[in-house]
Coordinates of C-alpha atoms (C1' of nucleotides) in Angstrom, one line a residue:
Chain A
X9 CA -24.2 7.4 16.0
X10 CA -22.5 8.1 12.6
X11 CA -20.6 5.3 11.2
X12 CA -17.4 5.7 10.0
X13 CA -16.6 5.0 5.9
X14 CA -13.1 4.5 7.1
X15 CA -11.4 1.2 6.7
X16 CA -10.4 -0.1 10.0
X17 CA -6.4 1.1 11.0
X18 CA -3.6 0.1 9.2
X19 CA -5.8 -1.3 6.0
X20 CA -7.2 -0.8 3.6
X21 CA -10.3 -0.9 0.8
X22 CA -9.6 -2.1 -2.6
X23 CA -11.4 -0.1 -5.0
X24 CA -11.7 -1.3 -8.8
X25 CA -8.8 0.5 -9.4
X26 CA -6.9 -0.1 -6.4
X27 CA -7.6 -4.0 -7.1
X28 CA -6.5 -3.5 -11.0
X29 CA -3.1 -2.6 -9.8
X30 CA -3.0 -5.2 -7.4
X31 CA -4.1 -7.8 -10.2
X32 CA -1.4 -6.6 -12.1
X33 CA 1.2 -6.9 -9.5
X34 CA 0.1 -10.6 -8.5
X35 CA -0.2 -11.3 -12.1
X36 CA 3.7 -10.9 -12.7
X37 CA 4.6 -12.3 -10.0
X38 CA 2.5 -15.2 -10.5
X39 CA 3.5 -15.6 -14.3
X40 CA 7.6 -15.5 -13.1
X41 CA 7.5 -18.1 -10.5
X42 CA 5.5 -20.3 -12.4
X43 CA 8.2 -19.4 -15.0
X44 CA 10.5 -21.2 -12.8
X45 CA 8.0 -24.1 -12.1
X46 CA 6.6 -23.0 -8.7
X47 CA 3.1 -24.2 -7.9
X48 CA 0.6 -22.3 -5.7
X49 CA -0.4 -23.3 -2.4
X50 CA -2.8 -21.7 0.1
X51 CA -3.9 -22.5 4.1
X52 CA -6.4 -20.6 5.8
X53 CA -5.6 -17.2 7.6
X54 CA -5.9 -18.7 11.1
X55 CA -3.1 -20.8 12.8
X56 CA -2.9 -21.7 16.7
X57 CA -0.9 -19.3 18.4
X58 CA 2.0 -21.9 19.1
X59 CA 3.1 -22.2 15.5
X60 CA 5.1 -18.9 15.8
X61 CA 6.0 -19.2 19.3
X62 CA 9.0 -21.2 18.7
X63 CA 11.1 -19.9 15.7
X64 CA 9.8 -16.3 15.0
X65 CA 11.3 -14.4 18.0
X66 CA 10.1 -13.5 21.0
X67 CA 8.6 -9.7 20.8
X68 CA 6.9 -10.4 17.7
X69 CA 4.4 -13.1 18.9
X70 CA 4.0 -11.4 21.9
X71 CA 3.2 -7.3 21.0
X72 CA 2.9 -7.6 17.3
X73 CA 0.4 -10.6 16.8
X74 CA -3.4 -10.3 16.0
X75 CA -4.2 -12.9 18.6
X76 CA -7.3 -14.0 20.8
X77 CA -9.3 -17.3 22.4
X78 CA -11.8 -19.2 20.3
X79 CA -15.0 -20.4 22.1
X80 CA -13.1 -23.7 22.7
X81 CA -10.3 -22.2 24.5
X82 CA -7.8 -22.7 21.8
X83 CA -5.1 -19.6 21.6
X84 CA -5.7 -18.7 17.8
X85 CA -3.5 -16.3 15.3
X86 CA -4.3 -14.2 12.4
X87 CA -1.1 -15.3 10.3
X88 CA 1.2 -12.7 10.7
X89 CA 3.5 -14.5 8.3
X90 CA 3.5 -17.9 5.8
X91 CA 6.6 -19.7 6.6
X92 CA 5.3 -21.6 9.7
X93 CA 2.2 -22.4 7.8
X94 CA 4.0 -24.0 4.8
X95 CA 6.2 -25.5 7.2
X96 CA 4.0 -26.8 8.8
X97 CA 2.1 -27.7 5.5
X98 CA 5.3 -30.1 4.7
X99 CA 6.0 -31.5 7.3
X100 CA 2.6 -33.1 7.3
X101 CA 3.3 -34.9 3.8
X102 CA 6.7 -34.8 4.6
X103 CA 6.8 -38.7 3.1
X104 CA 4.6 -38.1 0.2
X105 CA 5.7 -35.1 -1.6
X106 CA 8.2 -34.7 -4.6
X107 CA 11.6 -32.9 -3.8
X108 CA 12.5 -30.7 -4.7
X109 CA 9.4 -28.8 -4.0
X110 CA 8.7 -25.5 -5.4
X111 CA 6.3 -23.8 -3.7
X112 CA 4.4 -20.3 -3.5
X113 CA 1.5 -18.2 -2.1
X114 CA 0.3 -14.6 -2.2
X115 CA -1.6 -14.6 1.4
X116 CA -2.8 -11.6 3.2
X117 CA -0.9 -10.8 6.2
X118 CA -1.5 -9.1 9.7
X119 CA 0.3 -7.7 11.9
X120 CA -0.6 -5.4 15.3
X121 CA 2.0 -2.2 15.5
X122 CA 1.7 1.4 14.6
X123 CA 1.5 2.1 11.1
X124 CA 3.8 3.7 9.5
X125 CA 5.1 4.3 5.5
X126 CA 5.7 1.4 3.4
X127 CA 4.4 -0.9 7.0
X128 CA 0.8 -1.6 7.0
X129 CA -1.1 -3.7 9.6
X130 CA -2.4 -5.7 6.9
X131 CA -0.6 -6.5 3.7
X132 CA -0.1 -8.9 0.9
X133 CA 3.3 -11.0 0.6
X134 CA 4.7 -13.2 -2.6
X135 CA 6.0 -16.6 -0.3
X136 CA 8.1 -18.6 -2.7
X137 CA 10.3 -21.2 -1.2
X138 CA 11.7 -24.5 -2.4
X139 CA 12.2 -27.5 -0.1
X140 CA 14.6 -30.2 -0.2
X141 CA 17.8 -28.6 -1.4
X142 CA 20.8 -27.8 1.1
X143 CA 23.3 -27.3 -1.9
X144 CA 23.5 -23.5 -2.6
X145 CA 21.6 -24.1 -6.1
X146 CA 18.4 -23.4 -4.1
X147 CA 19.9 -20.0 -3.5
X148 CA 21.1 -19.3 -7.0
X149 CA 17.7 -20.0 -8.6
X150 CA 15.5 -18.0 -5.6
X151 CA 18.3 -15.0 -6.3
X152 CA 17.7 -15.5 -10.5
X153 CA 13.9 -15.4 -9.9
X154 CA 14.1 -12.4 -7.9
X155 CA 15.8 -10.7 -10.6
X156 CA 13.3 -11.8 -13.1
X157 CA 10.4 -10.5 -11.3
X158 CA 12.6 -7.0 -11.1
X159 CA 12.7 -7.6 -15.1
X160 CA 9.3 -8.4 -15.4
X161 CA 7.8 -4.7 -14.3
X162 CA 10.5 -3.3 -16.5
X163 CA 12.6 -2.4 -13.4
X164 CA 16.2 -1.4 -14.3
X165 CA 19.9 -3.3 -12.4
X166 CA 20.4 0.4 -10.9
X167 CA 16.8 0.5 -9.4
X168 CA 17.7 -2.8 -6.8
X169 CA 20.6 -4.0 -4.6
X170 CA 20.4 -7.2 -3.8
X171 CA 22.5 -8.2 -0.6
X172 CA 23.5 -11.2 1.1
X173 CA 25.1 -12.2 3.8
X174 CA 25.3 -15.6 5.9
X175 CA 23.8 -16.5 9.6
X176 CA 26.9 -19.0 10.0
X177 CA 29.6 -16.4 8.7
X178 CA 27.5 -13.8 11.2
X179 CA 27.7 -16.6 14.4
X180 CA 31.2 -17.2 13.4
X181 CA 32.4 -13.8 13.7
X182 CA 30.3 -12.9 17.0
X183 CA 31.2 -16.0 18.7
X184 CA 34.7 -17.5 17.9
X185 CA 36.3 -14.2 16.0
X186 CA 35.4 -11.6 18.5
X187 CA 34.2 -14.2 21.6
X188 CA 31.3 -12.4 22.6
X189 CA 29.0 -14.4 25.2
X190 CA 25.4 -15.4 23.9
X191 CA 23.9 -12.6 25.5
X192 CA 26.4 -9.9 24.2
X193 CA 25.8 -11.3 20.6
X194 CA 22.5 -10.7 20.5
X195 CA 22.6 -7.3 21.6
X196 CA 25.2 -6.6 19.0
X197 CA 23.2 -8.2 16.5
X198 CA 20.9 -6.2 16.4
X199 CA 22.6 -2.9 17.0
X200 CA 24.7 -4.1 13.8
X201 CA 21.0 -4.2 12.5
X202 CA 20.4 -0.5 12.6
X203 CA 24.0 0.4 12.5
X204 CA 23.4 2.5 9.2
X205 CA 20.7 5.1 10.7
X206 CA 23.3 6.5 12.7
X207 CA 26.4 8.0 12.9
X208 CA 29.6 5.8 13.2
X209 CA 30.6 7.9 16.4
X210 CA 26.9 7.3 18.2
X211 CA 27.6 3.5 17.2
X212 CA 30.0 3.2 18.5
X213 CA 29.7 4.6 21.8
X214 CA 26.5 2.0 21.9
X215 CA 28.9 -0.7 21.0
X216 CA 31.2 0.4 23.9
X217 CA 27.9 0.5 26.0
X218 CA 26.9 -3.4 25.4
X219 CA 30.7 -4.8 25.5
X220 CA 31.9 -5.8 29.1
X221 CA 35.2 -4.4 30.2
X222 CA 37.6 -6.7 29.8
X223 CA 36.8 -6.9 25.8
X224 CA 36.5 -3.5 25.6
X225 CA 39.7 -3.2 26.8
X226 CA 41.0 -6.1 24.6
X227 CA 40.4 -4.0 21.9
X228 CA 37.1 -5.7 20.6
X229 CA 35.7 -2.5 19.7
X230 CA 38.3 -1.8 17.2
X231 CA 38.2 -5.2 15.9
X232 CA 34.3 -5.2 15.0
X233 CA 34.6 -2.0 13.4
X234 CA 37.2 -3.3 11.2
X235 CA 34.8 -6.4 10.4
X236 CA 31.7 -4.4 9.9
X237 CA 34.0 -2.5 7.4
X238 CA 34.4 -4.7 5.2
X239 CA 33.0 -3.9 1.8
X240 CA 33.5 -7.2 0.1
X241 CA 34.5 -10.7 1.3
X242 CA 38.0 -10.2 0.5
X243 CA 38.6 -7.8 3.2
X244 CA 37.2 -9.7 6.1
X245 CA 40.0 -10.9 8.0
X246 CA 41.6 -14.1 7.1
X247 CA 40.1 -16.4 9.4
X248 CA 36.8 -15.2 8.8
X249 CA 37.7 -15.9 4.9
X250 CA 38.3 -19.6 5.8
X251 CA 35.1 -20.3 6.6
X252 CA 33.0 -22.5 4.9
X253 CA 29.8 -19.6 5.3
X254 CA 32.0 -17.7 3.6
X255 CA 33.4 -20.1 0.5
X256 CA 29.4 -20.8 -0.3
X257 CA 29.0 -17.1 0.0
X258 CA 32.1 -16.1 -2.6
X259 CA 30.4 -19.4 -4.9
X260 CA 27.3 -18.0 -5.0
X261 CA 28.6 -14.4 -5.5
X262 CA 30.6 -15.5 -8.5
X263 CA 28.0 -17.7 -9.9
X264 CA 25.6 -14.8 -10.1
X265 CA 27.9 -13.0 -11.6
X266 CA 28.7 -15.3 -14.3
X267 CA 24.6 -15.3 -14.7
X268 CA 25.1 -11.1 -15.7
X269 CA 23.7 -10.2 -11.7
X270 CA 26.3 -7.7 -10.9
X271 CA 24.3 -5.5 -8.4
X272 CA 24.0 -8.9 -6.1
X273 CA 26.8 -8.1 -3.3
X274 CA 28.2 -9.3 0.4
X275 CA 26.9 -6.8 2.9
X276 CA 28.4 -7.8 6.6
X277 CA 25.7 -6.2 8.7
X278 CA 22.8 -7.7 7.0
X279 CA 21.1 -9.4 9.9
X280 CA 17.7 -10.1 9.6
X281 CA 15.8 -10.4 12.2
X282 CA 13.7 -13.7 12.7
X283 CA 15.8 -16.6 14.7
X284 CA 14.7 -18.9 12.2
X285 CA 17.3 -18.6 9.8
X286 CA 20.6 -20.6 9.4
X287 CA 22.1 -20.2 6.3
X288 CA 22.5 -17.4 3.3
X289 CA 20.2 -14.3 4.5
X290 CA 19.3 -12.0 1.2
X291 CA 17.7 -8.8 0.9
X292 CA 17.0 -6.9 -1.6
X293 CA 16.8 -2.9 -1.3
X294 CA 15.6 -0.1 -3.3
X295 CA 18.3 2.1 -4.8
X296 CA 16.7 5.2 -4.9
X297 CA 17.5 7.7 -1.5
X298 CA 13.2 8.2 -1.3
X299 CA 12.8 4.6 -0.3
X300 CA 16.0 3.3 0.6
X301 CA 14.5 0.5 2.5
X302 CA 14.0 -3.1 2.2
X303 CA 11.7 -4.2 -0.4
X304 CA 12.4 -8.4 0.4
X305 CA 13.9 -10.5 2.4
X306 CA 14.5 -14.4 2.6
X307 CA 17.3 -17.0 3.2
X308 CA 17.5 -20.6 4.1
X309 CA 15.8 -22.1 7.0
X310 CA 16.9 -25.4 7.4
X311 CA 15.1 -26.2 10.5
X312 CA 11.5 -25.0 10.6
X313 CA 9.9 -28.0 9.3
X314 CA 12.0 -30.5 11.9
X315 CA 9.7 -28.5 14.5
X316 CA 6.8 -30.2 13.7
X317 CA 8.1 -33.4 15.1
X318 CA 9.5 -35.3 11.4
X319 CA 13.0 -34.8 9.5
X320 CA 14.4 -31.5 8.6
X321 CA 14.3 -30.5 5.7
X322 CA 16.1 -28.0 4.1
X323 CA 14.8 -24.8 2.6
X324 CA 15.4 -21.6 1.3
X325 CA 12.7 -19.0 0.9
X326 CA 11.6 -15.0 0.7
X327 CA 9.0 -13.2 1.2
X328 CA 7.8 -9.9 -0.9
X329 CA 5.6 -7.4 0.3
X330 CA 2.6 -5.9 -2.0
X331 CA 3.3 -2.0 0.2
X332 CA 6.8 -2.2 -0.8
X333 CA 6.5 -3.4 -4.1
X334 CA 3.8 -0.9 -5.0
X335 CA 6.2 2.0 -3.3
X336 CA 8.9 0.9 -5.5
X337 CA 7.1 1.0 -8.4
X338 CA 5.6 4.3 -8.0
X339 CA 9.1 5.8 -7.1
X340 CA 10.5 4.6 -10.4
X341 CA 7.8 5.3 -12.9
X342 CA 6.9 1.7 -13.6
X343 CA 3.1 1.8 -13.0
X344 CA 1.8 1.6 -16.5
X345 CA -1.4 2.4 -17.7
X346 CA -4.1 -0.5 -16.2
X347 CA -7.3 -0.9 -18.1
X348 CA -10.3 -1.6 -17.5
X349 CA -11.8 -4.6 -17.0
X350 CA -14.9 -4.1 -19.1
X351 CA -14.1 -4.1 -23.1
X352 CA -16.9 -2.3 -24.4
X353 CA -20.1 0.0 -22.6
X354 CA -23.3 -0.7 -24.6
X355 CA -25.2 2.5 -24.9
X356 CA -28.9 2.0 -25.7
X357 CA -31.2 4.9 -27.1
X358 CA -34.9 4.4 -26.5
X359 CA -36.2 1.3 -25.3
X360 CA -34.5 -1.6 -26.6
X361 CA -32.8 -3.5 -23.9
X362 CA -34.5 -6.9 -24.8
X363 CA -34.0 -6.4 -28.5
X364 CA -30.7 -5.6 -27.7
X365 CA -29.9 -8.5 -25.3
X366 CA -28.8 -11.4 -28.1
X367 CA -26.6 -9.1 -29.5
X368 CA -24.8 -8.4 -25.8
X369 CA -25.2 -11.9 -25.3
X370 CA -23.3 -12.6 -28.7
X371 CA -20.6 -10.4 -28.2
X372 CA -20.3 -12.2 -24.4
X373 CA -20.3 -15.3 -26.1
X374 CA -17.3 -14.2 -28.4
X375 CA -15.1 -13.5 -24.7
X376 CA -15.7 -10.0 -24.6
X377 CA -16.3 -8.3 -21.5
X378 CA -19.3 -6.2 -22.2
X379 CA -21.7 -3.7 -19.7
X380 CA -24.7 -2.2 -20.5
X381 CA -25.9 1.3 -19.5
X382 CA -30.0 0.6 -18.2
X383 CA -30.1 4.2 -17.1
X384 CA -32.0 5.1 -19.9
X385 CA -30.0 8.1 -19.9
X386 CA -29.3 10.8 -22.9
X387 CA -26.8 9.3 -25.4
X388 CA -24.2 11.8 -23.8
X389 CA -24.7 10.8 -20.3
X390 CA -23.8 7.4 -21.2
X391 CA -20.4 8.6 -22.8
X392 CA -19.2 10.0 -19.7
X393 CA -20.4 6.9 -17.5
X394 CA -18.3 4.9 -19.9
X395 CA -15.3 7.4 -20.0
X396 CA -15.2 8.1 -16.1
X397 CA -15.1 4.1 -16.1
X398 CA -11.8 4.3 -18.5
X399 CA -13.6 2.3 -21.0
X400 CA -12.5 2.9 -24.4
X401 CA -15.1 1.5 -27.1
X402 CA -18.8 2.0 -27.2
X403 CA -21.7 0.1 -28.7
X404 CA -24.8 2.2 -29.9
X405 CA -27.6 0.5 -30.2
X406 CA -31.2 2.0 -31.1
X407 CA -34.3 1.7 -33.7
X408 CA -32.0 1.9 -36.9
X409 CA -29.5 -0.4 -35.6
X410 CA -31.8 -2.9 -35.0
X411 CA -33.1 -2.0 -38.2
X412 CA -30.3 -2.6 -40.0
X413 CA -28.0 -4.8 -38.6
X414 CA -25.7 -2.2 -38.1
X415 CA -24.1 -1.1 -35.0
X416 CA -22.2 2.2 -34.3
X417 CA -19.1 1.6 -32.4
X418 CA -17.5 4.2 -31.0
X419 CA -13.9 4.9 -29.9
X420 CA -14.3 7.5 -26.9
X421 CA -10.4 8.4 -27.2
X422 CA -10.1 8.9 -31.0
X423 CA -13.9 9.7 -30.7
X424 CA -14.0 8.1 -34.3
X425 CA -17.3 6.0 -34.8
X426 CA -18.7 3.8 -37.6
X427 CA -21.3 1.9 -38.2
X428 CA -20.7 -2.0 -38.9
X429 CA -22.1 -5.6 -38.7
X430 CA -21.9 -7.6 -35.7
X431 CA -18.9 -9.5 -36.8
X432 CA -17.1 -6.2 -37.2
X433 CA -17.3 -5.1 -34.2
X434 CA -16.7 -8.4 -32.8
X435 CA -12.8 -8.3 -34.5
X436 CA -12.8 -4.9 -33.9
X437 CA -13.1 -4.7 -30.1
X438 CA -10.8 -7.5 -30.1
X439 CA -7.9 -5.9 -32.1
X440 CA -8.2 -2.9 -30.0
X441 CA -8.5 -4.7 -26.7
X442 CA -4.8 -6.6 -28.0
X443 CA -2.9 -3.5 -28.8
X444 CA -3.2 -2.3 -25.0
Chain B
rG30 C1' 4.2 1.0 23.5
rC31 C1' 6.9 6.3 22.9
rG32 C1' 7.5 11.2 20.4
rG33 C1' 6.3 15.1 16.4
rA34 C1' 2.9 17.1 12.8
rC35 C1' -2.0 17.4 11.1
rG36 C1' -7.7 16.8 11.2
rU37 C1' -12.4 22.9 7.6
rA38 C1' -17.5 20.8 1.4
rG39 C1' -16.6 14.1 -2.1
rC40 C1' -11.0 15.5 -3.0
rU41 C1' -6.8 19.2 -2.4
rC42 C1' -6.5 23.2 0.7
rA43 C1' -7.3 28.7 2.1
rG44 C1' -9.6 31.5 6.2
rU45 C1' -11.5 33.8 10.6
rA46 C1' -5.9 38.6 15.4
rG47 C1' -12.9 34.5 19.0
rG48 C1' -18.9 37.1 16.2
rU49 C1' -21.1 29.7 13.0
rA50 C1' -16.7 29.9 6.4
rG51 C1' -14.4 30.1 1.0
rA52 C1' -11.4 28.6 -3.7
rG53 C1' -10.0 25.0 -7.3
rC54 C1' -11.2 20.2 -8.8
rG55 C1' -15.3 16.9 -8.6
rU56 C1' -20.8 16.3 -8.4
rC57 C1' -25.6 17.8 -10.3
rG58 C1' -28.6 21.0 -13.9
rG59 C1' -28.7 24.0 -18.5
rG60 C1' -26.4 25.6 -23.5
rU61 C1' -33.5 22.1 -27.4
rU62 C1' -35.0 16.6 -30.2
rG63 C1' -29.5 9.9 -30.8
rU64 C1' -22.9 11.8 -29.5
rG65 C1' -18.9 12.6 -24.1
rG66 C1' -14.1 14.5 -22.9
rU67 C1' -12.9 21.3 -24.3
rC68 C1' -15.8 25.8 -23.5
rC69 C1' -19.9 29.0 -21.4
rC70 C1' -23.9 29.7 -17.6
rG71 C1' -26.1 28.0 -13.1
rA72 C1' -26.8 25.0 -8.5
rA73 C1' -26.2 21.9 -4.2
rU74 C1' -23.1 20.5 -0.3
rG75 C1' -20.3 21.5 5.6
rU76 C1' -23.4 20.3 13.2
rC77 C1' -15.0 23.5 10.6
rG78 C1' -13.1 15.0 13.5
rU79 C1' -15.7 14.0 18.5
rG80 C1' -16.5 15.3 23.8
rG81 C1' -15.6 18.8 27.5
rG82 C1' -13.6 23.6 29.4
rU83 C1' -12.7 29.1 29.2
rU84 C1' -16.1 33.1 27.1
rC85 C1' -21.8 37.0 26.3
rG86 C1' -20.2 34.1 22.0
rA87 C1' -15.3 29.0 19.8
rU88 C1' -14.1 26.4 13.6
rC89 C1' -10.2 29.6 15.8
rC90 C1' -7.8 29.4 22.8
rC91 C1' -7.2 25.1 26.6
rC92 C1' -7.8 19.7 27.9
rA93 C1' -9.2 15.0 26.6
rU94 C1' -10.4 11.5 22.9
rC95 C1' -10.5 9.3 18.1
rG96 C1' -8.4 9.4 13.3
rU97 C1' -4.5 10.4 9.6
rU98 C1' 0.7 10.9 8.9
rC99 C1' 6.1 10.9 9.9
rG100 C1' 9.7 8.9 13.0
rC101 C1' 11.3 5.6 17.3
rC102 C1' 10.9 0.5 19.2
rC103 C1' 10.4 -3.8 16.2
rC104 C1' 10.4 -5.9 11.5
rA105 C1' 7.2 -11.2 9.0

RNA sequence: GCGGACGUAGCUCAGUAGGUAGAGCGUCGGGUUGUGGUCCCGAAUGUCGUGGGUUCGAUCCCCAUCGUUCGCCCCA
């Protein structure tokens, strides 16, 4: 039997370049949030099974978990997402830790479904989320550093939407505006969800499908549409307006506006899908008709960490795929030119590899990043090793190197060369190594 | 879990109205001795995803299966 050199479904191999752009993602994202005094945390990739029963809905546990039995009999889970784990994670040190807490993570992520674009089965997510704050500053500042990342891979304001909407303002209007019963709401819910990939007359005939009678009669219909029409928080009806979901909401709004974040605005059928959330739901979505889908999502989620059996505490937090990001990215033009790792490919001619070695080891010594070609290959063939490797700058080394102290360094893009002392090329590779 | 499309050299893909296949790119070699990327010349490579069926004969038709991909469901 042949093996396959695929990776298995829905993942996927990181090869040196693949892994450069993923360095560079992580890299930003890292550098923002610690920007904004976040500190990395990390938790191993298995969790009991029970963790997620409780808060992340029932379907997704169920059909869309990597799940088995250890030899102990223990029901075990390959995360399929971070926020249990970090709640989990505080609410052991609960007593002990600092507040506000600022915390992040980059884990890897599974998840058992059909793949599909931009939704692996496997996938890396940014987790920031700060605990301890129920005042809306929490909100503000995870909304700001959103934007920053944005700013950090040169993405433009008309590239992103960022929308928001509240799980109160949401329960309010189900429950007390239109007085639909628990099990209507949640059917609603989530055909609000989806309401934008289809046409207003199929949605509502669905609509007309999951109200009883006497509502529909009532006029329910009508009176939902007119919520769900609502472009801004000014035109939801005036009760809905008095809310107190909806005062934080119009606060936040116009505090992110005074911060120069115009394209942050109120978007009614914003739902979100985990049960988990109580507070301000945000997400943020791609502009560009290609991949008009959701790039992140987060929102407060006051009480997760009460679940393991100490205090609530409050907590607002997002979560940002590597897929999506990536997708986005690409779609705009922002993937700039990653390079290599190595900073110069040492190309011997004849045999003098150890003669050569405490000049490597000098240049290694100095911070450089330096590979040697030991194929004992033709001067020529060792060009193209280094240029196929998108290394720049080469190092000849030979008899009248050695010889003289002198050391040909090469430039494979300019393909200017000259010959120079070790401390020469030393600045040199460095200067040229900056400018990139 | 459901539905559509696709699966031919390392990659992108063409092709055979059923008689075991090709182009570009890449790879390797050469264009003399320590200089690549351009150019020129030459070469290698495929059980035509896998299993079965129909047929004298299948890569081409049929079925199944696996994989890729797009969508649905769901969305962490």
């Amino acid at each position: 039997m042949t093996l396959s050199t695929q990776p298995y479904k829905g993942a996927r191999d990181f090869y040196p370049q693949d892994k450069r752009l993923q360095k560079y993602m992580f890299g930003k994202w890292r550098e923002v949030v610690e920007h904004f005094g976040y500190e990395e945390y990390d938790a191993p990739i298995l969790e009991p099974l029970e963790i997620y029963l409780a808060k992340s809905g029932e379907e997704i546990v169920n059909e869309q978990t990597y799940s088995f039995e250890d030899r102990g009999g223990r029901k075990v889970a390959i995360r399929p997402e971070m926020t249990p784990t970090v709640s989990r994670m505080v609410a052991a040190k609960r007593q002990e830790l600092a507040y506000p807490l600022r915390w992040y993570s980059i884990p890897n992520l599974w998840r058992y479904e059909r793949p599909q674009k931009g939704r692996l089965r496997e996938h890396w997510q940014l987790n920031v989320d700060i605990f301890g704050v129920k005042e809306t500053g929490a909100e503000l500042e995870m909304i700001m550093l959103v934007n920053e990342v944005f700013k950090a891979f040169d993405a433009k304001p008309d590239m992103y939407e960022i929308r928001l909407n509240h799980r109160s303002l949401v329960d309010y209007s189900l429950a007390d505006y239109l007085e639909l019963d628990a099990k209507t709401r949640q059917a609603v819910g989530k055909l609000i969800d989806r309401m934008h990939k289809m046409s207003r007359p199929d949605f509502i005939s669905k609509v007309d499908e999951i109200l009883p009678a006497a509502q529909k009669a009532a006029g329910t219909t009508e009176k939902l549409l007119d919520l769900l029409d609502a472009k801004k928080l000014a035109d939801l009806p005036a009760e809905v307006q008095k809310q107190p979901a909806a005062q934080e909401l119009k606060n936040l709004l116009d505090n992110l506006k005074s911060l120069g974040i115009n394209h942050a605005t109120f978007d009614v059928t914003l739902m979100r899908g985990l049960d988990y959330y109580t507070g301000i739901v945000f997400e943020v979505f791609d502009t560009d008709p290609e991949n008009n889908r959701s790039m992140l999502g987060g929102g407060r989620y006051d009480g997760l960490v009460g679940l393991f059996g100490v205090a609530p505490v409050p907590t607002v937090g997002f979560g940002w795929g590597d897929v999506t990001l990536a997708n986005f990215l690409k779609i705009h033009h922002l993937l700039p030119q990653l390079p290599a790792e190595t900073d110069v490919w040492v190309a011997l001619v004849g045999d003098v590899l150890e003669q050569s070695q405490p000049i490597i080891t000098a240049l290694r010594h100095e911070g450089l990043n330096v590979a040697v070609d030991l194929s004992g290959r033709k001067l020529g063939d060792q060009f193209k090793t280094a240029d196929k490797k998108g290394i720049e700058q080469v190092l000849i080394i030979g008899e009248t190197e050695l010889q003289k102290q002198l050391f040909t360094l090469k430039n494979l893009e300019t393909g200017k060369e000259k010959k120079q002392n070790l401390n020469d090329v030393v600045s040199n590779i460095k200067t040229h190594r900056s400018i990139k």
